[in-house]
Structure formats: C-alpha cells, structure tokens
Short mmCIF file of C-alpha atoms in Angstrom, two decimals:
data_model
loop_
_atom_site.label_atom_id
_atom_site.label_comp_id
_atom_site.label_asym_id
_atom_site.label_seq_id
_atom_site.Cartn_x
_atom_site.Cartn_y
_atom_site.Cartn_z
CA UNK A 1 31.70 0.48 9.86
CA UNK A 2 33.39 3.72 10.99
CA UNK A 3 36.21 1.49 10.41
CA UNK A 4 37.71 4.19 9.19
CA UNK A 5 39.09 5.92 12.28
CA UNK A 6 41.18 3.34 13.60
CA UNK A 7 44.69 2.67 14.39
CA UNK A 8 46.07 -1.04 12.49
CA UNK A 9 47.27 -1.35 16.83
CA UNK A 10 43.52 -1.62 17.15
CA UNK A 11 42.66 -2.67 13.83
CA UNK A 12 45.44 -6.44 14.68
CA UNK A 13 43.51 -6.64 18.12
CA UNK A 14 39.98 -6.19 17.40
CA UNK A 15 41.04 -8.71 14.24
CA UNK A 16 42.84 -10.88 16.69
CA UNK A 17 39.69 -10.62 19.18
CA UNK A 18 37.34 -11.70 16.28
CA UNK A 19 38.33 -15.27 15.75
CA UNK A 20 38.98 -15.78 19.87
CA UNK A 21 35.00 -14.25 20.27
CA UNK A 22 34.09 -17.59 18.53
CA UNK A 23 35.29 -19.74 22.15
CA UNK A 24 32.84 -18.50 23.80
CA UNK A 25 31.56 -21.95 25.67
CA UNK A 26 34.80 -23.24 26.62
CA UNK A 27 35.17 -24.42 29.39
CA UNK A 28 31.59 -23.91 30.35
CA UNK A 29 31.00 -24.33 34.50
CA UNK A 30 27.92 -23.53 36.36
CA UNK A 31 30.25 -21.20 38.28
CA UNK A 32 31.41 -18.54 35.70
CA UNK A 33 29.83 -20.04 32.10
CA UNK A 34 31.68 -18.20 29.89
CA UNK A 35 34.29 -16.22 31.71
CA UNK A 36 36.64 -19.03 30.47
CA UNK A 37 35.76 -17.68 26.66
CA UNK A 38 35.20 -14.00 28.05
CA UNK A 39 39.41 -13.51 28.77
CA UNK A 40 40.38 -15.78 26.18
CA UNK A 41 38.95 -12.89 23.89
CA UNK A 42 40.29 -10.27 26.17
CA UNK A 43 43.52 -11.18 25.87
CA UNK A 44 44.39 -9.39 22.39
CA UNK A 45 43.43 -6.14 24.29
CA UNK A 46 44.81 -6.64 27.19
CA UNK A 47 48.60 -7.65 25.78
CA UNK A 48 48.56 -5.13 23.94
CA UNK A 49 47.06 -2.37 26.60
CA UNK A 50 48.84 -3.19 29.79
CA UNK A 51 52.16 -5.50 28.17
CA UNK A 52 54.20 -2.89 30.34
CA UNK A 53 52.20 -3.16 33.44
CA UNK A 54 51.46 -6.62 35.72
CA UNK A 55 49.54 -4.66 38.65
CA UNK A 56 46.76 -3.71 35.89
CA UNK A 57 46.77 -6.71 33.89
CA UNK A 58 46.38 -8.31 36.92
CA UNK A 59 43.52 -6.50 37.98
CA UNK A 60 42.08 -6.53 34.42
CA UNK A 61 42.17 -10.43 34.19
CA UNK A 62 40.45 -10.71 37.12
CA UNK A 63 37.72 -8.32 35.42
CA UNK A 64 37.91 -10.50 32.67
CA UNK A 65 37.20 -14.10 34.88
CA UNK A 66 34.22 -13.22 36.05
CA UNK A 67 30.81 -14.55 35.77
CA UNK A 68 29.76 -13.97 32.02
CA UNK A 69 26.75 -15.35 29.75
CA UNK A 70 24.60 -13.98 27.29
CA UNK A 71 24.52 -14.93 23.11
CA UNK A 72 26.96 -16.39 21.65
CA UNK A 73 26.68 -13.10 18.86
CA UNK A 74 26.28 -10.75 21.22
CA UNK A 75 29.17 -11.33 23.18
CA UNK A 76 31.95 -9.92 20.53
CA UNK A 77 29.93 -6.41 21.32
CA UNK A 78 30.67 -6.66 24.50
CA UNK A 79 33.87 -7.73 24.05
CA UNK A 80 34.09 -4.86 21.88
CA UNK A 81 32.74 -2.65 24.78
CA UNK A 82 35.27 -4.09 27.40
CA UNK A 83 37.76 -3.33 25.21
CA UNK A 84 37.18 0.46 24.67
CA UNK A 85 36.46 0.74 27.87
CA UNK A 86 40.06 -1.33 29.19
CA UNK A 87 41.52 1.43 27.01
CA UNK A 88 39.23 4.25 28.35
CA UNK A 89 40.75 2.75 32.07
CA UNK A 90 44.23 3.18 31.33
CA UNK A 91 43.49 6.52 30.42
CA UNK A 92 42.30 7.31 33.35
CA UNK A 93 39.25 8.18 32.60
CA UNK A 94 36.40 4.86 33.83
CA UNK A 95 37.22 2.98 36.82
CA UNK A 96 37.60 -1.37 37.12
CA UNK A 97 33.62 -1.58 39.05
CA UNK A 98 32.38 0.68 35.54
CA UNK A 99 33.39 -2.26 33.13
CA UNK A 100 31.63 -4.54 35.40
CA UNK A 101 28.62 -3.16 36.26
CA UNK A 102 28.15 -2.42 32.02
CA UNK A 103 29.08 -5.87 31.17
CA UNK A 104 26.21 -7.25 33.95
CA UNK A 105 23.51 -4.49 32.27
CA UNK A 106 24.69 -6.18 28.81
CA UNK A 107 24.34 -9.96 29.74
CA UNK A 108 20.53 -10.72 30.24
CA UNK A 109 18.68 -8.19 27.36
CA UNK A 110 21.48 -9.53 25.21
CA UNK A 111 20.76 -12.55 25.56
CA UNK A 112 17.12 -12.06 25.73
CA UNK A 113 16.96 -10.59 22.17
CA UNK A 114 19.34 -13.00 20.22
CA UNK A 115 18.20 -15.68 21.41
CA UNK A 116 14.98 -14.96 19.87
CA UNK A 117 16.33 -13.46 16.64
CA UNK A 118 19.36 -16.12 15.90
CA UNK A 119 17.43 -19.50 17.53
CA UNK A 120 14.51 -18.39 17.20
CA UNK A 121 14.28 -17.05 14.49
CA UNK A 122 16.86 -17.58 11.65
CA UNK A 123 17.26 -21.20 12.76
CA UNK A 124 13.83 -21.87 11.72
CA UNK A 125 13.89 -20.14 8.72
CA UNK A 126 17.12 -21.63 8.15
CA UNK A 127 16.15 -25.01 8.67
CA UNK A 128 12.62 -24.61 6.51
CA UNK A 129 13.74 -23.51 3.66
CA UNK A 130 16.92 -26.83 4.28
CA UNK A 131 14.89 -29.04 4.70
CA UNK A 132 13.23 -29.21 1.51
CA UNK A 133 16.27 -29.29 -0.07
CA UNK A 134 17.21 -32.20 1.66
CA UNK A 135 14.44 -34.33 2.03
CA UNK A 136 15.54 -34.59 -2.23
CA UNK A 137 19.33 -35.45 -1.52
CA UNK A 138 20.39 -32.88 -2.30
CA UNK A 139 23.52 -31.71 -0.24
CA UNK A 140 23.10 -28.16 -1.30
CA UNK A 141 20.86 -27.65 1.69
CA UNK A 142 22.91 -28.59 3.95
CA UNK A 143 25.87 -26.07 2.50
CA UNK A 144 22.62 -22.75 2.46
CA UNK A 145 21.88 -24.12 6.03
CA UNK A 146 25.37 -23.30 7.39
CA UNK A 147 25.75 -20.75 5.87
CA UNK A 148 22.63 -18.81 6.98
CA UNK A 149 22.49 -20.51 10.20
CA UNK A 150 26.48 -20.79 11.04
CA UNK A 151 28.20 -18.02 9.15
CA UNK A 152 25.95 -15.33 9.44
CA UNK A 153 26.63 -15.50 13.53
CA UNK A 154 29.93 -14.60 12.07
CA UNK A 155 28.96 -12.03 10.26
CA UNK A 156 27.08 -10.51 12.98
CA UNK A 157 29.55 -11.67 15.38
CA UNK A 158 32.23 -8.93 13.36
CA UNK A 159 29.93 -6.24 12.55
CA UNK A 160 29.00 -6.09 16.12
CA UNK A 161 32.68 -6.37 18.00
CA UNK A 162 33.47 -2.94 16.18
CA UNK A 163 30.62 -1.68 16.47
CA UNK A 164 30.99 -2.17 19.73
CA UNK A 165 34.98 -0.64 20.47
CA UNK A 166 33.98 2.50 18.15
CA UNK A 167 30.31 3.50 20.63
CA UNK A 168 32.37 2.61 23.89
CA UNK A 169 35.29 4.78 22.13
CA UNK A 170 32.80 7.63 21.47
CA UNK A 171 30.35 7.58 24.14
CA UNK A 172 32.80 7.74 26.82
CA UNK A 173 34.81 10.12 25.40
CA UNK A 174 31.56 12.23 25.15
CA UNK A 175 31.29 11.70 28.61
CA UNK A 176 34.87 12.20 30.34
CA UNK A 177 34.82 15.68 27.66
CA UNK A 178 31.70 16.62 29.66
CA UNK A 179 33.41 15.71 33.02
CA UNK A 180 30.39 13.52 34.41
CA UNK A 181 32.11 10.14 34.69
CA UNK A 182 32.45 10.12 38.20
CA UNK A 183 27.95 10.12 37.88
CA UNK A 184 28.11 7.82 34.83
CA UNK A 185 30.05 5.80 37.00
CA UNK A 186 26.85 5.57 39.40
CA UNK A 187 24.35 5.32 36.94
CA UNK A 188 25.91 1.94 35.91
CA UNK A 189 26.37 1.26 39.38
CA UNK A 190 22.34 1.01 39.60
CA UNK A 191 21.92 -1.22 36.35
CA UNK A 192 24.40 -3.29 37.17
CA UNK A 193 23.44 -4.58 40.28
CA UNK A 194 20.05 -3.79 39.46
CA UNK A 195 20.79 -6.77 36.31
CA UNK A 196 22.57 -9.06 38.83
CA UNK A 197 20.33 -8.88 40.91
CA UNK A 198 17.50 -10.08 38.34
CA UNK A 199 19.84 -12.80 36.84
CA UNK A 200 19.60 -13.86 41.47
CA UNK A 201 16.47 -14.41 41.08
CA UNK A 202 16.97 -16.15 37.79
CA UNK A 203 19.66 -18.71 38.54
CA UNK A 204 20.10 -18.80 41.80
CA UNK A 205 18.11 -21.81 43.66
CA UNK A 206 18.84 -24.27 46.83
CA UNK A 207 16.01 -26.80 46.58
CA UNK A 208 15.55 -27.38 49.97
CA UNK A 209 13.32 -30.41 50.47
CA UNK A 210 13.14 -30.06 54.12
CA UNK A 211 9.03 -31.00 56.14
CA UNK A 212 9.17 -30.47 59.12
CA UNK A 213 6.13 -32.57 61.10
CA UNK A 214 5.90 -30.05 64.37
CA UNK A 215 2.55 -31.26 66.04
CA UNK A 216 3.16 -35.55 64.44
CA UNK A 217 -0.20 -35.89 63.59
CA UNK A 218 -1.23 -37.17 60.06
CA UNK A 219 -1.40 -33.71 57.68
CA UNK A 220 0.43 -31.40 60.58
CA UNK A 221 4.05 -31.50 58.11
CA UNK A 222 5.52 -28.41 57.15
CA UNK A 223 6.72 -27.53 53.78
CA UNK A 224 9.72 -25.47 55.06
CA UNK A 225 11.00 -24.21 51.89
CA UNK A 226 7.20 -23.08 50.60
CA UNK A 227 6.66 -21.41 53.93
CA UNK A 228 10.58 -19.54 53.41
CA UNK A 229 9.57 -18.55 49.50
CA UNK A 230 6.11 -17.57 51.02
CA UNK A 231 8.06 -14.75 53.33
CA UNK A 232 10.54 -13.66 50.51
CA UNK A 233 10.39 -15.91 47.28
CA UNK A 234 14.15 -17.34 46.98
CA UNK A 235 14.92 -16.49 50.86
CA UNK A 236 17.74 -19.03 50.61
CA UNK A 237 19.13 -18.52 47.50
CA UNK A 238 20.03 -14.20 48.11
CA UNK A 239 21.20 -15.04 52.15
CA UNK A 240 23.40 -18.09 49.94
CA UNK A 241 24.66 -15.18 47.83
CA UNK A 242 25.25 -12.20 50.28
CA UNK A 243 27.11 -14.74 53.17
CA UNK A 244 29.20 -15.64 50.26
CA UNK A 245 29.48 -12.11 49.20
CA UNK A 246 30.62 -11.20 52.93
CA UNK A 247 33.13 -14.44 53.07
CA UNK A 248 34.60 -12.90 50.17
CA UNK A 249 34.84 -9.66 51.72
CA UNK A 250 36.41 -11.81 53.69
CA UNK A 251 39.46 -12.77 52.42
CA UNK A 252 38.06 -16.69 51.17
CA UNK A 253 39.12 -17.71 48.03
CA UNK A 254 36.39 -19.32 45.59
CA UNK A 255 38.23 -22.37 45.67
CA UNK A 256 37.13 -22.56 49.40
CA UNK A 257 33.69 -21.21 48.91
CA UNK A 258 33.08 -24.05 45.62
CA UNK A 259 34.59 -26.88 48.13
CA UNK A 260 31.99 -25.35 50.82
CA UNK A 261 28.93 -25.79 48.83
CA UNK A 262 29.74 -29.32 47.66
CA UNK A 263 30.47 -31.00 51.15
CA UNK A 264 26.64 -29.32 52.88
CA UNK A 265 25.11 -29.79 49.37
CA UNK A 266 26.77 -34.11 49.10
CA UNK A 267 25.66 -33.95 53.37
CA UNK A 268 22.39 -31.84 52.17
CA UNK A 269 21.40 -34.72 50.84
CA UNK A 270 22.85 -37.35 52.81
CA UNK A 271 20.78 -36.07 55.44
CA UNK A 272 17.16 -35.31 53.99
CA UNK A 273 17.89 -31.02 53.76
CA UNK A 274 17.54 -30.98 49.36
CA UNK B 1 29.54 -52.71 15.97
CA UNK B 2 32.45 -51.42 17.24
CA UNK B 3 34.15 -49.93 13.90
CA UNK B 4 30.85 -48.63 12.95
CA UNK B 5 31.15 -47.20 16.71
CA UNK B 6 33.92 -45.44 16.46
CA UNK B 7 33.18 -43.76 13.03
CA UNK B 8 29.81 -42.40 14.65
CA UNK B 9 32.04 -41.23 17.70
CA UNK B 10 34.91 -39.41 15.71
CA UNK B 11 31.99 -37.64 13.71
CA UNK B 12 30.12 -36.53 17.08
CA UNK B 13 33.56 -35.30 18.87
CA UNK B 14 34.69 -33.84 16.03
CA UNK B 15 31.56 -31.68 14.80
CA UNK B 16 30.98 -31.32 19.02
CA UNK B 17 34.22 -29.49 19.15
CA UNK B 18 34.32 -28.10 16.24
CA UNK B 19 31.00 -26.17 16.64
CA UNK B 20 30.56 -26.19 20.22
CA UNK B 21 34.13 -24.37 21.00
CA UNK B 22 35.26 -23.12 18.38
CA UNK B 23 32.87 -21.57 16.53
CA UNK B 24 30.05 -21.57 18.79
CA UNK B 25 27.28 -21.76 16.34
CA UNK B 26 25.72 -24.11 17.48
CA UNK B 27 24.63 -25.09 14.18
CA UNK B 28 27.00 -28.25 13.00
CA UNK B 29 25.51 -29.98 15.72
CA UNK B 30 21.71 -29.65 14.82
CA UNK B 31 20.13 -33.21 13.10
CA UNK B 32 20.12 -31.78 9.32
CA UNK B 33 24.64 -31.36 9.27
CA UNK B 34 25.69 -34.27 11.75
CA UNK B 35 22.58 -36.84 9.62
CA UNK B 36 24.84 -36.70 6.04
CA UNK B 37 27.84 -36.59 7.70
CA UNK B 38 27.85 -39.28 9.68
CA UNK B 39 25.71 -40.94 7.14
CA UNK B 40 28.85 -39.83 4.63
CA UNK B 41 31.71 -41.96 7.61
CA UNK B 42 29.49 -45.37 7.24
CA UNK B 43 29.39 -45.11 3.63
CA UNK B 44 25.70 -43.63 2.40
CA UNK B 45 25.55 -40.41 2.17
CA UNK B 46 22.41 -39.86 0.87
CA UNK B 47 20.16 -41.83 3.31
CA UNK B 48 22.24 -39.63 5.88
CA UNK B 49 21.26 -36.85 4.00
CA UNK B 50 16.96 -38.04 3.81
CA UNK B 51 17.45 -38.34 7.20
CA UNK B 52 19.18 -35.46 8.47
CA UNK B 53 15.69 -33.47 6.23
CA UNK B 54 12.91 -35.63 9.07
CA UNK B 55 15.49 -35.55 11.98
CA UNK B 56 15.54 -31.72 12.09
CA UNK B 57 11.88 -32.04 10.67
CA UNK B 58 10.99 -33.36 14.53
CA UNK B 59 13.45 -31.82 16.74
CA UNK B 60 13.03 -28.41 14.83
CA UNK B 61 10.09 -27.45 17.72
CA UNK B 62 12.67 -28.92 20.82
CA UNK B 63 14.41 -25.52 22.08
CA UNK B 64 17.03 -25.47 23.96
CA UNK B 65 16.97 -21.40 25.28
CA UNK B 66 20.02 -20.08 26.58
CA UNK B 67 23.04 -21.15 25.98
CA UNK B 68 21.61 -25.00 27.34
CA UNK B 69 22.63 -27.17 24.00
CA UNK B 70 20.45 -29.27 22.50
CA UNK B 71 22.64 -32.43 23.03
CA UNK B 72 19.26 -34.75 22.29
CA UNK B 73 19.44 -33.84 18.86
CA UNK B 74 22.88 -34.84 18.07
CA UNK B 75 22.81 -38.16 19.58
CA UNK B 76 19.41 -39.30 18.72
CA UNK B 77 21.14 -38.37 15.03
CA UNK B 78 23.93 -39.71 14.97
CA UNK B 79 22.81 -42.99 16.46
CA UNK B 80 19.36 -43.24 14.03
CA UNK B 81 21.93 -42.51 11.03
CA UNK B 82 24.04 -45.76 12.33
CA UNK B 83 20.64 -47.92 12.85
CA UNK B 84 18.99 -47.31 10.15
CA UNK B 85 21.72 -48.13 7.65
CA UNK B 86 23.97 -50.35 9.72
CA UNK B 87 20.64 -52.27 9.84
CA UNK B 88 17.86 -51.37 8.09
CA UNK B 89 15.47 -50.25 11.17
CA UNK B 90 13.70 -47.06 10.36
CA UNK B 91 13.99 -43.24 11.87
CA UNK B 92 11.48 -44.03 14.82
CA UNK B 93 13.43 -47.03 15.68
CA UNK B 94 16.79 -45.11 15.88
CA UNK B 95 15.35 -42.07 17.59
CA UNK B 96 14.02 -44.28 20.58
CA UNK B 97 17.37 -46.37 20.74
CA UNK B 98 18.99 -43.05 21.28
CA UNK B 99 16.29 -42.35 24.02
CA UNK B 100 17.88 -44.43 26.89
CA UNK B 101 21.57 -42.99 25.86
CA UNK B 102 20.08 -39.54 26.08
CA UNK B 103 19.02 -40.47 29.75
CA UNK B 104 22.85 -41.51 30.38
CA UNK B 105 24.57 -38.82 29.18
CA UNK B 106 22.63 -36.56 30.73
CA UNK B 107 23.28 -38.20 33.85
CA UNK B 108 27.09 -38.39 32.55
CA UNK B 109 27.39 -34.55 31.33
CA UNK B 110 26.15 -33.11 34.76
CA UNK B 111 28.38 -35.14 36.74
CA UNK B 112 31.61 -34.07 34.83
CA UNK B 113 29.77 -30.78 35.08
CA UNK B 114 29.58 -31.46 38.69
CA UNK B 115 33.04 -32.75 39.44
CA UNK B 116 35.86 -31.94 37.55
CA UNK B 117 34.26 -28.31 35.20
CA UNK B 118 32.65 -26.61 38.33
CA UNK B 119 35.43 -26.99 41.18
CA UNK B 120 37.86 -25.79 38.03
CA UNK B 121 36.45 -21.88 38.36
CA UNK B 122 38.68 -21.25 40.66
CA UNK B 123 42.36 -22.97 39.58
CA UNK B 124 41.29 -20.84 36.12
CA UNK B 125 41.68 -17.92 38.14
CA UNK B 126 45.17 -18.47 38.83
CA UNK B 127 46.37 -20.30 35.63
CA UNK B 128 45.26 -16.39 34.18
CA UNK B 129 46.33 -13.95 36.69
CA UNK B 130 49.98 -15.85 36.43
CA UNK B 131 50.03 -16.75 32.14
CA UNK B 132 47.88 -16.14 29.58
CA UNK B 133 49.44 -18.71 27.26
CA UNK B 134 48.86 -21.47 29.26
CA UNK B 135 45.53 -20.85 30.27
CA UNK B 136 44.73 -20.97 25.94
CA UNK B 137 45.98 -24.17 25.58
CA UNK B 138 45.02 -25.36 28.76
CA UNK B 139 41.51 -24.36 28.26
CA UNK B 140 41.44 -25.86 24.49
CA UNK B 141 42.97 -29.11 25.82
CA UNK B 142 40.34 -29.61 29.44
CA UNK B 143 38.20 -28.23 26.48
CA UNK B 144 38.22 -31.02 24.52
CA UNK B 145 38.92 -34.24 26.93
CA UNK B 146 35.51 -32.96 28.11
CA UNK B 147 34.25 -33.30 24.92
CA UNK B 148 35.32 -36.52 25.14
CA UNK B 149 33.47 -38.48 28.12
CA UNK B 150 30.03 -37.75 26.11
CA UNK B 151 31.62 -39.51 23.55
CA UNK B 152 33.24 -41.87 24.80
CA UNK B 153 29.46 -42.83 26.90
CA UNK B 154 27.94 -43.14 23.05
CA UNK B 155 31.19 -45.32 21.94
CA UNK B 156 30.45 -47.90 24.61
CA UNK B 157 26.63 -47.21 24.37
CA UNK B 158 26.62 -48.50 20.88
CA UNK B 159 29.19 -50.58 20.83
CA UNK B 160 28.66 -52.62 24.18
CA UNK B 161 24.27 -50.93 24.61
CA UNK B 162 23.71 -49.37 27.76
CA UNK B 163 22.65 -51.57 30.41
CA UNK B 164 26.09 -52.33 32.08
CA UNK B 165 25.86 -47.99 31.37
CA UNK B 166 22.58 -47.74 33.84
CA UNK B 167 23.56 -50.59 36.10
CA UNK B 168 26.86 -48.33 36.89
CA UNK B 169 24.66 -45.15 37.10
CA UNK B 170 22.42 -46.77 39.16
CA UNK B 171 25.05 -48.05 41.88
CA UNK B 172 25.31 -44.65 42.85
CA UNK B 173 23.51 -43.75 45.81
CA UNK B 174 20.66 -41.75 44.92
CA UNK B 175 21.59 -38.84 47.31
CA UNK B 176 25.33 -38.22 45.52
CA UNK B 177 22.84 -37.50 42.10
CA UNK B 178 20.33 -35.06 44.35
CA UNK B 179 23.42 -33.57 46.03
CA UNK B 180 25.41 -32.58 43.02
CA UNK B 181 22.09 -31.05 41.73
CA UNK B 182 21.47 -28.95 45.28
CA UNK B 183 25.21 -28.00 44.17
CA UNK B 184 24.45 -26.98 41.15
CA UNK B 185 22.72 -24.51 41.76
CA UNK B 186 24.26 -22.90 44.52
CA UNK B 187 27.58 -22.51 42.56
CA UNK B 188 26.24 -20.90 40.27
CA UNK B 189 26.44 -18.29 43.76
CA UNK B 190 29.49 -18.22 43.84
CA UNK B 191 29.51 -16.57 40.48
CA UNK B 192 27.10 -13.95 40.63
CA UNK B 193 28.84 -13.50 44.89
CA UNK B 194 31.88 -12.99 43.04
CA UNK B 195 30.34 -10.38 40.57
CA UNK B 196 28.48 -9.28 43.57
CA UNK B 197 31.63 -7.78 45.62
CA UNK B 198 33.44 -6.81 42.89
CA UNK B 199 30.46 -4.41 41.77
CA UNK B 200 28.70 -3.54 45.21
CA UNK B 201 28.47 0.24 46.07
CA UNK B 202 26.98 1.48 49.01
CA UNK B 203 24.58 4.11 47.87
CA UNK B 204 23.39 2.43 45.06
CA UNK B 205 22.93 -1.54 46.50
CA UNK B 206 19.89 -1.62 47.29
CA UNK B 207 18.85 -1.57 43.40
CA UNK B 208 19.85 -5.33 43.40
CA UNK B 209 16.66 -5.66 45.04
CA UNK B 210 14.42 -3.66 43.05
CA UNK B 211 16.07 -5.63 39.82
CA UNK B 212 15.51 -8.87 41.65
CA UNK B 213 12.13 -8.20 43.12
CA UNK B 214 11.49 -7.37 39.42
CA UNK B 215 11.91 -11.31 38.65
CA UNK B 216 10.91 -12.68 42.23
CA UNK B 217 7.79 -11.24 42.49
CA UNK B 218 6.65 -9.57 38.80
CA UNK B 219 8.21 -12.66 36.69
CA UNK B 220 9.85 -9.71 34.36
CA UNK B 221 12.25 -10.52 31.46
CA UNK B 222 15.59 -8.75 31.16
CA UNK B 223 14.60 -6.84 28.28
CA UNK B 224 12.17 -5.17 30.05
CA UNK B 225 14.29 -4.45 33.43
CA UNK B 226 16.81 -3.40 31.28
CA UNK B 227 14.81 -0.56 30.16
CA UNK B 228 13.05 0.07 33.26
CA UNK B 229 17.29 0.41 34.44
CA UNK B 230 18.39 1.72 32.25
CA UNK B 231 14.97 4.67 32.61
CA UNK B 232 16.14 5.22 35.77
CA UNK B 233 19.53 5.88 35.29
CA UNK B 234 19.23 8.32 32.91
CA UNK B 235 16.89 10.14 34.67
CA UNK B 236 19.60 9.70 37.45
CA UNK B 237 22.67 10.92 35.01
CA UNK B 238 20.29 14.61 34.11
CA UNK B 239 19.72 15.16 37.60
CA UNK B 240 23.24 15.01 38.64
CA UNK B 241 24.38 16.37 35.35
CA UNK B 242 22.39 19.58 36.43
CA UNK B 243 23.80 19.78 40.37
CA UNK B 244 27.29 19.57 38.73
CA UNK B 245 25.95 22.82 36.16
CA UNK B 246 23.81 24.47 38.94
CA UNK B 247 27.67 24.03 41.32
CA UNK B 248 29.62 25.68 38.77
CA UNK B 249 27.70 28.38 38.22
CA UNK B 250 27.41 29.26 41.18
CA UNK B 251 30.92 29.04 41.69
CA UNK B 252 31.51 31.45 38.42
CA UNK B 253 28.68 33.98 39.87
CA UNK B 254 31.02 34.08 43.03
CA UNK B 255 34.32 34.60 41.42
CA UNK B 256 32.47 37.13 39.32
CA UNK B 257 31.11 38.93 42.16
CA UNK B 258 34.43 39.30 43.56
CA UNK B 259 36.02 40.90 41.04
CA UNK B 260 32.70 43.39 40.60
CA UNK B 261 33.62 44.11 45.08
CA UNK B 262 37.19 44.01 43.50
CA UNK B 263 36.72 46.53 41.17
CA UNK B 264 34.37 48.55 43.18
CA UNK B 265 36.51 49.07 46.16
CA UNK B 266 39.25 49.91 43.70
CA UNK B 267 37.55 52.40 42.45
CA UNK B 268 36.80 54.36 45.87
#
C-alpha cells in the first residue's frame, strides 16, 4: 500500500489502532451498538492528536461514542478514515459534523457488502473445504478454517485501515485545496442524513399492540398500529425519534431517555399497549 | 456431570470471549472449531473433530446477518459433543437436547441486554470523556462479565438440567418480557436520536425522510440508497462548485474592469 509516505508517528498510531480494531463487539448494546469498540479503536489516534487540548479531546470522544454499527472488517476502514479526518479537523480543515456524517453514511453499505462477502461467501467456502478434511478426522481442517475465515479477516482489516487513512488524507486535502470544503460538508450531510433515515426505517420499531373496539360490536375492532402504519409506515418510530431529538436539544441526558423508555415500555406492556 | 459441565463451560467462555470480544471474527465459535476443542477437554479429540464437521454442515445454512451472533450453533455444538462423549448419545440427540437450553439462553441474553448493557450506554459516554484508560479497562472487564452470564446458564443447564431455569423464568410476569422487547426496539431510537441531533442540518434535513421512504416504502437495500445518496451529493457538489467558480470569475472580472477604467482615467 501507499504506506511509504506515512510518518513514524502515523505508522505507530495505525498499528495500535489495528490491534484495537478487533474489539468491535466489546460491550455491545442496543443503544449504541459498536460505539465502545469504535471509541477504543480511536483512542490512540485521539491521544496523539488532542493530547494537549482537553476541550477538543472531549468533543472528539463524544463523536466516536455515538451510535455505530457495521461488519467487523470494514469497521477498520471507517476507523482509518476517521483518523485521517480527525487529523484534518485538528488542522482546521474539516468540521466535526462532517466526520459524524461520513461515519453514518458508511455504516449501512459497508455492512451489507462485507456480510455478503465474508459471511455468505468466504465462510461457506472455508467450511466446505474444512468439513471434507474433518470428516476423516483430520485436524488440519480446523486450522484451515481458522486461516481462511478468521485470519483472513484480520489481514483485510489491516489493509482497509491503511487504505482508509491514506484515502481520507489525500481526498480531503484535494477538496480543501480547491476551497470547496464547505460544499463537501453540505454534501456529507445529505448522505449522512439519508443513511440515518434509512437505518431508522430498518431498525427502530415501536411494537404497538393496541386494539380499540369503538362500536362494541363483534368484528368492530380497530388495530391502531395497522392504521398508523397505513398513514405512514413506522409513524410511531419516527415520532419517538424526533421527540427524543427535541428532548436532547432541550438538554436531556441519554440516561434520562433510556430510563424514560424503560418505564414507558414496562407500563405500556402492563396495560396491554405493546 | 458437574466436572464435565465445568470443562465445557471453560471452553465455551474462553472461545466466546476471545473470538467475539478480542477478535470479532465470529469464527472460533463456529461448530467446526469449538466442537474439536470441546472434544479435546473431554478426552476424545477425534470424535470432536468428526462431530465438528457434522455440526458445521447442519448449522452452515443458518445465517445471522448484521452482527447477530449465532449463539445456538455454538451452544448446540458444545452440548452435543459433551453428550455424545459422556453418554454415547447420537449427534441428533445432543442437538435436540441443546434446543431448550438455547431457548433459555436467548431469554437470559435478552434480559441481560435490556437490564444491564442498554442502561450502561450513558455510563460509558461519561466515562470515555473523563478517562479513556479506565474506559478501556472497564470495557474488558464488563465484556467478560457479560459473557459469564450465558456461561453460567450453560453450566446450570448441563449440570442440573433446564427445568429449574425454565420455572424461574416462567415466574416472570409475561408483560415484563414483552415490555423489555418493546424497550429494545425503542432503545435503538435513543442511539439514532443522539446521532441525528449531532448531524442535523436545517437546509438538507429533508434527506432524512428521503432515506426513510426508500426503506419504508420501496424496501431498498442500504447499498442502493448509498449510491443514490452519493449521486445526489456529487451533483450538489459540482453545482455548488460551479457557483463558486462563477463568483470568483465575476469578482476577478470586476477587478480587471475597474483597473481598466483607472487606466483610462490616468490616460486622459
């Protein structure tokens, strides 16, 4: 790869990031999914860049603590790209929101591509070969499976991390030199918001199970959830999301929101709302 | 039985922790790897290898797309291997036996996700901002603790049977499980809400709904949406670029024009 142009410092940071980028699923939760793994992967980069700037450091940590989810292999590509963007953020070339947007834009498509490649293709091929060997009691089949399906992921990860970094650096430098970085910020927002909208439709779900019988007669039941979904699919989910965005802008903390949802879901289930 | 159960649990815990936390390969927890190792600790490596091949063939087609881990393949494998080696039962018996344990395990995993992992999200955020070293250490420990929960279930189930566990979970009022399930779907909305509030942009906010509609109405794939999004963004980029270039040309044009008039005045 174009590794030759990197400074010793960059190489050292990328190396540390490579090992940490294996912690994708550490402390996985439904709220932020792989956010903790991403923060840990970004730690060497952030410590290198913002050692002397606690205020920027805090903001950067929060940026990488936000919701993140993709396949484990392209995870390192996004991390490499984020490192490049953080460096340019420090130089004043890119603003924080653009970093968020580019991360958000890459989650869905990379997950789809690499799920098909690794889970549906390489895993099946590796298992096919190894099953043949193991059926005869040959332990080499197990080793082969680990090499083909496990170690291969780390190798690809290594190249993707470096590719993300070099690509991010050269691309953003080019755009910055042409004086169009403000425009890039807008364009990144378009893709970022579009992908977050798409993922909201895929993942957020308010399972309303409310049946109202207005007439009191047999067969007069109205399934409220179905009606709402006919008006706009997933209407409740979108409303819940924007209510929470509003509350966050009002200064509510995530803890409060999580507790609110807990209480709401349990009470709702108790009275037969869900 | 308890001794064998303990050995099985050690294999189960270690491979789960190493693979799913430290490597994120989702490779070492596949039947073809875990079954031989389970066989090894129980003293019959050869049977383990052969059973690994059979079990992998059974579970190969059962997919877990998008980060959902196929815990049942792992669980069924270790239990099937243990039963075959210890009692001489068939693979089918072992897998059948693992099924109720798998159901209990799913319930317990859901419970620990809703009651422990989800509420921790805010704690992690505060800790990460304060001290990244502590954040890292606590993450390693927390992940291990979270993996100990299913391991304990496997141990109890193998050593003492699943009846007691089932009764214990059955004592939970059903609305608790329904409520926690509903909460899970809405928890993701918290993550998205934080993200959306950070990247929201009044001018192009409407594109959130464009992406939403593409999934909700058109059932499109994220890659397809990303390509359309990129096309819109690139078009926007170049049209803005043209505007900026034109502005530059205009201003430089005005400057030369003014210079010309100055020259003329000097001339006259």
